[in-house]
Short mmCIF file of C-alpha atoms in Angstrom, two decimals:
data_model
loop_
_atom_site.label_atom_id
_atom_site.label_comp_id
_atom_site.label_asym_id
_atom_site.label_seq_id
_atom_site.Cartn_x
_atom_site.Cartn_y
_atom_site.Cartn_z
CA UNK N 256 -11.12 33.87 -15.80
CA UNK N 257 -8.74 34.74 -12.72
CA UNK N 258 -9.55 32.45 -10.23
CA UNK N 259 -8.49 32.17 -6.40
CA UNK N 260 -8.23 28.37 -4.73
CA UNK N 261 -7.75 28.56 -0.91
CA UNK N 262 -6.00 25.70 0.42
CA UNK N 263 -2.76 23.19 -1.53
CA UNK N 264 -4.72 19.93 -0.75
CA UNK N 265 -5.12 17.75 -3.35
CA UNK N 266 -8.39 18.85 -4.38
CA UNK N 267 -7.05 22.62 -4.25
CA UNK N 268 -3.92 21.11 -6.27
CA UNK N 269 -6.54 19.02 -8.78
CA UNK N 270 -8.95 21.91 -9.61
CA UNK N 271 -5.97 24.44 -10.50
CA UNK N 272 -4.49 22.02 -12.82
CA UNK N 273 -8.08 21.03 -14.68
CA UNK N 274 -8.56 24.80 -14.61
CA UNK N 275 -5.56 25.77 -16.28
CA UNK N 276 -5.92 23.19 -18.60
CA UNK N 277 -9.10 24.68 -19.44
CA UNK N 278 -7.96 28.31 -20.73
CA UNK N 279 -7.80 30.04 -16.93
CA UNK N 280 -5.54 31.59 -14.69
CA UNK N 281 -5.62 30.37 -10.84
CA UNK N 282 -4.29 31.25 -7.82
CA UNK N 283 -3.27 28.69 -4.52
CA UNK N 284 -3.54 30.42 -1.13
CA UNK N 285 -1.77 27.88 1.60
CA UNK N 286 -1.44 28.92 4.97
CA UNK N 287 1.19 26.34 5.92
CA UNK N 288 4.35 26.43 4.09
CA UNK N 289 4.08 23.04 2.42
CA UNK N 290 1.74 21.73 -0.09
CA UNK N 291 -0.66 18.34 0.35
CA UNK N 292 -3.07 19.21 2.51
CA UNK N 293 -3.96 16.10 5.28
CA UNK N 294 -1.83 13.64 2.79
CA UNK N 295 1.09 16.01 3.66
CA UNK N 296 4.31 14.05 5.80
CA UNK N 297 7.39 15.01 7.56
CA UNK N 298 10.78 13.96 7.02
CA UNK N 299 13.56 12.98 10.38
CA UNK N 300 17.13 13.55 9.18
CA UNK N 301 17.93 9.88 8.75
CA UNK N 302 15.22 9.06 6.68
CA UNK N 303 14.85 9.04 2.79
CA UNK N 304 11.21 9.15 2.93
CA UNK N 305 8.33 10.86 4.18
CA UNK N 306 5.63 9.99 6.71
CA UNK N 307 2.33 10.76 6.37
CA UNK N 308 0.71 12.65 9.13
CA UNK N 309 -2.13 10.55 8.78
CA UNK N 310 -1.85 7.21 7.01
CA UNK N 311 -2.57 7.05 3.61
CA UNK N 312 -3.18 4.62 0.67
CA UNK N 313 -4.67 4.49 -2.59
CA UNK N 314 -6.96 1.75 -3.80
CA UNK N 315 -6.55 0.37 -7.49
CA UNK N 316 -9.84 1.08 -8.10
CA UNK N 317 -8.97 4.51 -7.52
CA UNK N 318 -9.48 5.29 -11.07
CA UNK N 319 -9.24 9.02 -11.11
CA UNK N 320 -6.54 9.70 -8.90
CA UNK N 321 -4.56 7.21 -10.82
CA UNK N 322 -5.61 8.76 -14.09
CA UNK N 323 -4.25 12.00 -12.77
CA UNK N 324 -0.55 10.72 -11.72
CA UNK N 325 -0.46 9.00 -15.30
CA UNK N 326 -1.31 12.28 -16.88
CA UNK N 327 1.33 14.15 -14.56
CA UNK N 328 4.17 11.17 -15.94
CA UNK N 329 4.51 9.22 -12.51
CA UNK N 330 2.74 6.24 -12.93
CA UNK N 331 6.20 4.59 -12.48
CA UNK N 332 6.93 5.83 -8.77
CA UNK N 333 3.83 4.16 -7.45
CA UNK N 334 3.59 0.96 -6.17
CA UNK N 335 0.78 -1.58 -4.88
CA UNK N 336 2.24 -4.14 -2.00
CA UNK N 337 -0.67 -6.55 0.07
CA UNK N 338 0.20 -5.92 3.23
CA UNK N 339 -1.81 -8.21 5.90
CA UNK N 340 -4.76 -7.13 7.89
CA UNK N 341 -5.38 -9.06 11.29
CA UNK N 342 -8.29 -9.11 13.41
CA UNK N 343 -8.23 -9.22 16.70
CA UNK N 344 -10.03 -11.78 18.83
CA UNK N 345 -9.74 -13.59 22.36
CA UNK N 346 -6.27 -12.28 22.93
CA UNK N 347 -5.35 -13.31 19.46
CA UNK N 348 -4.70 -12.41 15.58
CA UNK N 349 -6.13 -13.60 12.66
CA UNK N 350 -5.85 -12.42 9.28
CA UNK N 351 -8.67 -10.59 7.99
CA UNK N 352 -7.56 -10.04 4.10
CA UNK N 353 -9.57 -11.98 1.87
CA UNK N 354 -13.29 -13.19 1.97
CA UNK N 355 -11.53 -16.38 2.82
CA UNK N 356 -9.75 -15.47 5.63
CA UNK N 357 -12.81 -13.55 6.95
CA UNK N 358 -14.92 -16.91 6.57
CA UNK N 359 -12.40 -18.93 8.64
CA UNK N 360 -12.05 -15.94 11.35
CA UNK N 361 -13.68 -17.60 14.71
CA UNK N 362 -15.29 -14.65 15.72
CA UNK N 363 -18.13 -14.90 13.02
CA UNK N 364 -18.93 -18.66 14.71
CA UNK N 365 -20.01 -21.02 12.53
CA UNK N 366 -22.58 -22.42 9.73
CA UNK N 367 -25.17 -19.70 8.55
CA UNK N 368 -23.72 -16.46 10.37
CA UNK N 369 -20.56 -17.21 7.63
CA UNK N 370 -23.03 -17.62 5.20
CA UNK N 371 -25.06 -14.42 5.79
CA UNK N 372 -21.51 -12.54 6.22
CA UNK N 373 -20.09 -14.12 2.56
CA UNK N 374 -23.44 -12.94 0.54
CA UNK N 375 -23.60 -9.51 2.54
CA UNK N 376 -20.01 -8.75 1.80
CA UNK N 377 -20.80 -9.72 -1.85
CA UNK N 378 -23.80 -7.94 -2.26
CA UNK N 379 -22.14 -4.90 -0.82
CA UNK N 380 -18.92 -5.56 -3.69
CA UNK N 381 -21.23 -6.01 -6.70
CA UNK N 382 -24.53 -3.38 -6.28
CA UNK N 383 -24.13 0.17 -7.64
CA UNK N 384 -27.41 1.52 -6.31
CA UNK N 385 -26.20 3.21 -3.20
CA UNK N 386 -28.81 5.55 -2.79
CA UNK N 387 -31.07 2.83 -1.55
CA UNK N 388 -28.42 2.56 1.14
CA UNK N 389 -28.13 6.12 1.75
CA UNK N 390 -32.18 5.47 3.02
CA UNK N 391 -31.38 3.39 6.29
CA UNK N 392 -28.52 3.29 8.67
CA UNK N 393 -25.16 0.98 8.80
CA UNK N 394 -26.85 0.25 12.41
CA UNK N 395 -30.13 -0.83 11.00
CA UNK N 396 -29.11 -2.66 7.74
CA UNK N 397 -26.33 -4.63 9.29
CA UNK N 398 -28.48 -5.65 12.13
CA UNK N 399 -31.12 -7.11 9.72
CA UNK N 400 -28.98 -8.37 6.82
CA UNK N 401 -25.57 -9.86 8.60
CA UNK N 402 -27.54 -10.76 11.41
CA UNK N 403 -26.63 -10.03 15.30
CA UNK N 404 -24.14 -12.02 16.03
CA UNK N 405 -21.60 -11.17 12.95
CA UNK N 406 -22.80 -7.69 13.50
CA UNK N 407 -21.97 -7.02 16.95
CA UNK N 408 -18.82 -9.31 16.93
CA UNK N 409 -17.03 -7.24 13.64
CA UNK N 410 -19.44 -4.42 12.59
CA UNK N 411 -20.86 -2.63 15.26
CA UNK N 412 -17.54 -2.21 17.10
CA UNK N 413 -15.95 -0.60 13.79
CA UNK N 414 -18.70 1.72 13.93
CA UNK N 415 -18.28 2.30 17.83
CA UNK N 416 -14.64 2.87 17.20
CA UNK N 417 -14.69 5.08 14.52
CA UNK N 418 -17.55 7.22 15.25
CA UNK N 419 -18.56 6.82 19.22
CA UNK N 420 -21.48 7.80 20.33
CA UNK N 421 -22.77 9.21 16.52
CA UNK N 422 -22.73 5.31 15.54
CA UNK N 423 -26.29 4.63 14.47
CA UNK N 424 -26.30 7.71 12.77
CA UNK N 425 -24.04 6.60 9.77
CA UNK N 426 -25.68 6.47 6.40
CA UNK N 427 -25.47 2.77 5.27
CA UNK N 428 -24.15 4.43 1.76
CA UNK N 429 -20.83 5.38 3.74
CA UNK N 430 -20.24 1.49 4.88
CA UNK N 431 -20.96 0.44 0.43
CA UNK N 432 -18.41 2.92 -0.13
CA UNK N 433 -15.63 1.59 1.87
CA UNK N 434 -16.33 -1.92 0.85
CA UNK N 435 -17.01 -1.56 -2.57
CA UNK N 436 -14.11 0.56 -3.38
CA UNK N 437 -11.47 -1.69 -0.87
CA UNK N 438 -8.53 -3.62 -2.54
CA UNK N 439 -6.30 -6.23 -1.01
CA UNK N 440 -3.43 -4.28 -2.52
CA UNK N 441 -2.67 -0.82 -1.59
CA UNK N 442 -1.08 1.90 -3.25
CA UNK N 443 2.19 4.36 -1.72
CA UNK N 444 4.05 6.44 -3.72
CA UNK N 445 8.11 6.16 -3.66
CA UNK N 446 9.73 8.13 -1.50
CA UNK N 447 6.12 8.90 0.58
CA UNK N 448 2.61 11.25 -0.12
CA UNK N 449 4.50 14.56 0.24
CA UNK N 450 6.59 13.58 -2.41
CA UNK N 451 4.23 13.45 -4.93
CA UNK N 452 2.34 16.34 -3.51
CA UNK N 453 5.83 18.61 -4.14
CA UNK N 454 6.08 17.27 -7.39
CA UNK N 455 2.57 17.47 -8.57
CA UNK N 456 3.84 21.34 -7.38
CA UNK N 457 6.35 21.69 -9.35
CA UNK N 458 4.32 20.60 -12.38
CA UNK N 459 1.92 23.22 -11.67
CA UNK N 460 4.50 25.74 -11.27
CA UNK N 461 5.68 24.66 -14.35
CA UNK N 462 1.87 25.28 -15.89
CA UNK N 463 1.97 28.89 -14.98
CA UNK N 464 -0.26 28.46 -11.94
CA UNK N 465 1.02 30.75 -8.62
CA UNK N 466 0.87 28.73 -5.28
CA UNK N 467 1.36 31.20 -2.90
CA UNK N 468 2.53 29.10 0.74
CA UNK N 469 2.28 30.72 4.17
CA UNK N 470 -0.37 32.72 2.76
CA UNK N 471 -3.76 32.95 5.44
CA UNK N 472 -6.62 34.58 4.28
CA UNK N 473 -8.64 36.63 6.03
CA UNK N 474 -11.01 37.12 4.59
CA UNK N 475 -13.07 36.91 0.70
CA UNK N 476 -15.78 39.80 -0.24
CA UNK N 477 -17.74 39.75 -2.97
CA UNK N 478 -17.58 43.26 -5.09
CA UNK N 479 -21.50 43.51 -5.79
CA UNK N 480 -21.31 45.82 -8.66
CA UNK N 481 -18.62 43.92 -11.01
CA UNK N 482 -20.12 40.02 -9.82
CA UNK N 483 -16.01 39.39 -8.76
CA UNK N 484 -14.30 38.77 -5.60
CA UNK N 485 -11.18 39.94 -3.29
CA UNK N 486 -9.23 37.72 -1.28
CA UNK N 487 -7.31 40.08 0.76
CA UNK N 488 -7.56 42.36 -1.35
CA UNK N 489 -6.66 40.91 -4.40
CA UNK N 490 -9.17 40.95 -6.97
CA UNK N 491 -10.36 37.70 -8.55
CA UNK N 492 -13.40 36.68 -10.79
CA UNK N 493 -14.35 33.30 -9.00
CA UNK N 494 -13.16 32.08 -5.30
CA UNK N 495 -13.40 27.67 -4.73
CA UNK N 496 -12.24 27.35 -1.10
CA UNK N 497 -11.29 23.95 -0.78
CA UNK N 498 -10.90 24.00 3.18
CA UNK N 499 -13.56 23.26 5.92
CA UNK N 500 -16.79 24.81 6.08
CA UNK N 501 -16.34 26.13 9.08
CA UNK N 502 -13.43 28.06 8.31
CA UNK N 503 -15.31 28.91 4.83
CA UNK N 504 -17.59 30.51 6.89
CA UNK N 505 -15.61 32.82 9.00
CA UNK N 506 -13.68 33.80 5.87
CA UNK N 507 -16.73 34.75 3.68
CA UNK N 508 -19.33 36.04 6.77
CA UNK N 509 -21.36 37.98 3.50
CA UNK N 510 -22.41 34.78 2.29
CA UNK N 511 -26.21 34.33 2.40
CA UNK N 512 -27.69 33.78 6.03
CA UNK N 513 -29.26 30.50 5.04
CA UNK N 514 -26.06 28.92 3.40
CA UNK N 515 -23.97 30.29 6.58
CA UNK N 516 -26.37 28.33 8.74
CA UNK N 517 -25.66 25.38 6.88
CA UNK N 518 -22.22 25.37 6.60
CA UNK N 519 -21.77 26.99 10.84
CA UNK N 520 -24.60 23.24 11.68
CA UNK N 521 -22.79 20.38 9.54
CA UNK N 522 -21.99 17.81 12.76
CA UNK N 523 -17.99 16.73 12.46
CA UNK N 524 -15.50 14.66 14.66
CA UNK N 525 -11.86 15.20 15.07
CA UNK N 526 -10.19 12.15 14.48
CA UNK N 527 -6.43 11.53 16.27
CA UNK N 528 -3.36 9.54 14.66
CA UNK N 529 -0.02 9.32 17.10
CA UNK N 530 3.05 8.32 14.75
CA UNK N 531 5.50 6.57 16.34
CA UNK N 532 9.03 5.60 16.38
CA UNK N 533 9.70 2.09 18.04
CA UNK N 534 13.05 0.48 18.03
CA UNK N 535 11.22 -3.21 17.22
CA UNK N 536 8.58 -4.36 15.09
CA UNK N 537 5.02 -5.01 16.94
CA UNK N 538 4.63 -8.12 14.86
CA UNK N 539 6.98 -10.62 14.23
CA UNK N 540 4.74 -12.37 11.09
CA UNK N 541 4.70 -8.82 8.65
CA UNK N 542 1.33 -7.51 9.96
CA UNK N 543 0.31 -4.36 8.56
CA UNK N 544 -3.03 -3.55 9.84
CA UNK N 545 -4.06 -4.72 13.63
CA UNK N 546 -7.52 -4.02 13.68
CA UNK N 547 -9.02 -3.64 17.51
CA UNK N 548 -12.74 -3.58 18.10
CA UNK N 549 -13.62 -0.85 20.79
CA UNK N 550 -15.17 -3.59 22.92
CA UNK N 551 -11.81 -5.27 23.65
CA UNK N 552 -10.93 -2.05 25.89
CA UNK N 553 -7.97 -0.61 23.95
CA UNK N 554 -7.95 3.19 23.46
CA UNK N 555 -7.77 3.85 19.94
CA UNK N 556 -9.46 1.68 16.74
CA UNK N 557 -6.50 0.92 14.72
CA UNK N 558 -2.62 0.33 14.87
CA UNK N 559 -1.09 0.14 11.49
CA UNK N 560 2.20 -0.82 10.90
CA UNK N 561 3.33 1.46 8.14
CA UNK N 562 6.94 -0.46 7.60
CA UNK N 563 5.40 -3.51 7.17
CA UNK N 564 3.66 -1.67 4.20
CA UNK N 565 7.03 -0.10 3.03
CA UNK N 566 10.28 -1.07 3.75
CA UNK N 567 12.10 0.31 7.52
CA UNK N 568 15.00 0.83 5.20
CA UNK N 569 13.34 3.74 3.94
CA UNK N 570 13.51 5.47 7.70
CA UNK N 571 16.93 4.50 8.68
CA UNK N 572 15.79 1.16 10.54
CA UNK N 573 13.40 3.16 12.20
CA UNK N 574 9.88 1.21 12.74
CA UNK N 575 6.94 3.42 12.06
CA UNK N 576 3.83 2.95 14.13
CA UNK N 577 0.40 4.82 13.52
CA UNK N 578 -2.02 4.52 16.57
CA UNK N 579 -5.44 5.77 15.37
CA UNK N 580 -9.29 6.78 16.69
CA UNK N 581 -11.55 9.51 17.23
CA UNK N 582 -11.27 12.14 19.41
CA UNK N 583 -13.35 10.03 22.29
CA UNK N 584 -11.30 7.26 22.14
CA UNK N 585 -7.74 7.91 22.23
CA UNK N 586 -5.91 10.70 24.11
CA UNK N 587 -1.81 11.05 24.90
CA UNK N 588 -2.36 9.16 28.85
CA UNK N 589 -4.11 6.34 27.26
CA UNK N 590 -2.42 5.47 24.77
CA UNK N 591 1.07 5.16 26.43
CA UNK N 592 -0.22 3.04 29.31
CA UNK N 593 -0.84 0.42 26.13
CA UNK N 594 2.27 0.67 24.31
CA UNK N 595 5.69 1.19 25.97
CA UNK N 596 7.70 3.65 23.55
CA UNK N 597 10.51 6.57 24.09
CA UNK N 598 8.57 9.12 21.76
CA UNK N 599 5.98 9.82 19.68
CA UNK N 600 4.76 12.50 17.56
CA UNK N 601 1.79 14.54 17.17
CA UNK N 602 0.75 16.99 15.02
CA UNK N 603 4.38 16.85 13.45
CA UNK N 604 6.16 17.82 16.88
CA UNK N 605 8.38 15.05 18.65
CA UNK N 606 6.94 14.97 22.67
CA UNK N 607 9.27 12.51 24.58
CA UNK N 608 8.09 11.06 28.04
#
């Protein structure tokens, strides 16, 4: 078959390569003119590698995505450092790593709430039946399970932080997921994520498949008398839009009223990462990850370090700063009354103050 694949994500990127590999020809429509989707980067003139737009890592229990760069030959370009996650509490860090250093953290208190946080953390790591979870709320099953104390003072403000006031909403199946699948080492690829998105490009070029950049669709028909499709006019026999739904749904308006209604009423929240480029390090012991609880007052959920992940050699000395949270809780005015810096960047444009 002749098959069209809107959008050079990695899952746009993924399906034309098992495709081809399976006897057909395909097709990647990008509207911007780079491949990798939200793992795509940007480059400053001094620097050898990329940064991600939005952080990135991969897990070593990412099986399949690590399958797929040892089939593609560049198993030896990634790499797996532990950098060091910190907590915050009463004004001060402590690492948050390891069940161990979670158990000695002083925000959990003492005796059985460490106890009821070790089996719960445990439980979550070992079970595989996660669609009992998907039946109750992170809200609900943390309350009742980690108890309220351990809850409110690490859960509940991870929650708040990450998904405002939609909280208590969030499937308990979502918090397994990010547990269960978590590794204290974390995976980058040499020379950054758009790097290996260019050359998992160039292998696909190599396979015959056509990725067509600065290409935006307007719009895919389907022909009802042959059963195939047109993207722009180009005729196709199957269309897999890997993009949002929403834009899925202006693109293909002929799509059954019932499906459109579906894909126009999934709920979604825009989530905001500010890189920045500081002269000195935020942390003079190595931290990596600085998690921040919403109830401590600071505007976004997250800072992360990323050259205390990968070397600062990599961006000419430069120290690279992500400042991360949802759309609610972090915004351009905020965020520079709590860290003093010359510029930052946001959606891969410089803004100096």
């Amino acid at each position: 078959m002749k098959i069209a694949i809107i959008g050079a994500g990695y899952g746009g990127m993924v399906a034309a390569y098992d495709l081809k590999k399976a006897g057909h020809e395909a097709t990647i429509f990008e509207s911007t003119d780079y491949v990798g989707g939200l793992a795509s980067g940007f480059k400053e003139p001094h620097w050898d590698w990329s940064v991600e737009k939005f952080y990135h890592h991969w897990f070593q229990s990412d099986s399949e995505m690590l399958g797929l760069i040892r089939e593609l030959g560049l198993e030896d370009k990634v790499r797996f450092p532990r950098p060091l996650t910190v907590m915050l509490h009463k004004n001060k860090w402590y690492p948050f790593d390891s069940i161990i250093n979670a158990l000695r953290f002083p925000g959990l208190g003492f005796g059985l709430n460490k106890i009821r946080f070790g089996f719960v953390g445990l439980f979550l790591r070992l079970t595989t039946n996660w669609r009992a979870l998907e039946k109750v709320t992170a809200d609900e099953w943390m309350l009742k399970y980690a108890g309220k104390q351990v809850y409110e003072q690490m859960w509940k403000p991870l929650l708040i932080g990450k998904f405002g006031p939609f909280y208590k909403d969030v499937n308990m199946a979502w918090m397994w997921a990010r547990i269960k699948a978590r590794t204290t080492r974390l995976g980058t690829f040499e020379g950054g994520f758009q790097k290996f998105a260019d050359l998992f490009a160039e292998k696909l070029r190599a396979m015959g498949v056509e990725i067509k950049l600065k290409a935006t669709i307007k719009f895919i028909k389907q022909d009802q008398a042959s059963g195939g499709f047109t993207v722009d006019g180009e005729s196709f026999d199957k269309v897999l839009v890997t993009s949002s739904p929403n834009l899925m749904a202006k693109l293909c308006p002929d799509l059954p009223e019932n499906y459109l209604k579906g894909l126009l009423e999934l709920k979604s929240m825009g989530a905001v990462v500010m890189t920045l480029s500081l002269k000195h390090s935020l942390s003079k012991d190595g931290y990596y990850w600085f998690n921040v609880p919403k109830d401590e007052g600071y505007p976004f959920l997250a800072l992360v370090e990323h050259t205390n992940f990968v070397s600062k050699e990599n961006f000419g000395g430069d120290t690279i700063v992500y400042a991360c949270g949802n759309t609610g809780a972090i915004s351009y005015s905020n965020i520079t009354s709590s860290i003093s810096c010359p510029k930052f960047i946001a959606s891969g444009k410089w803004f100096s103050f």
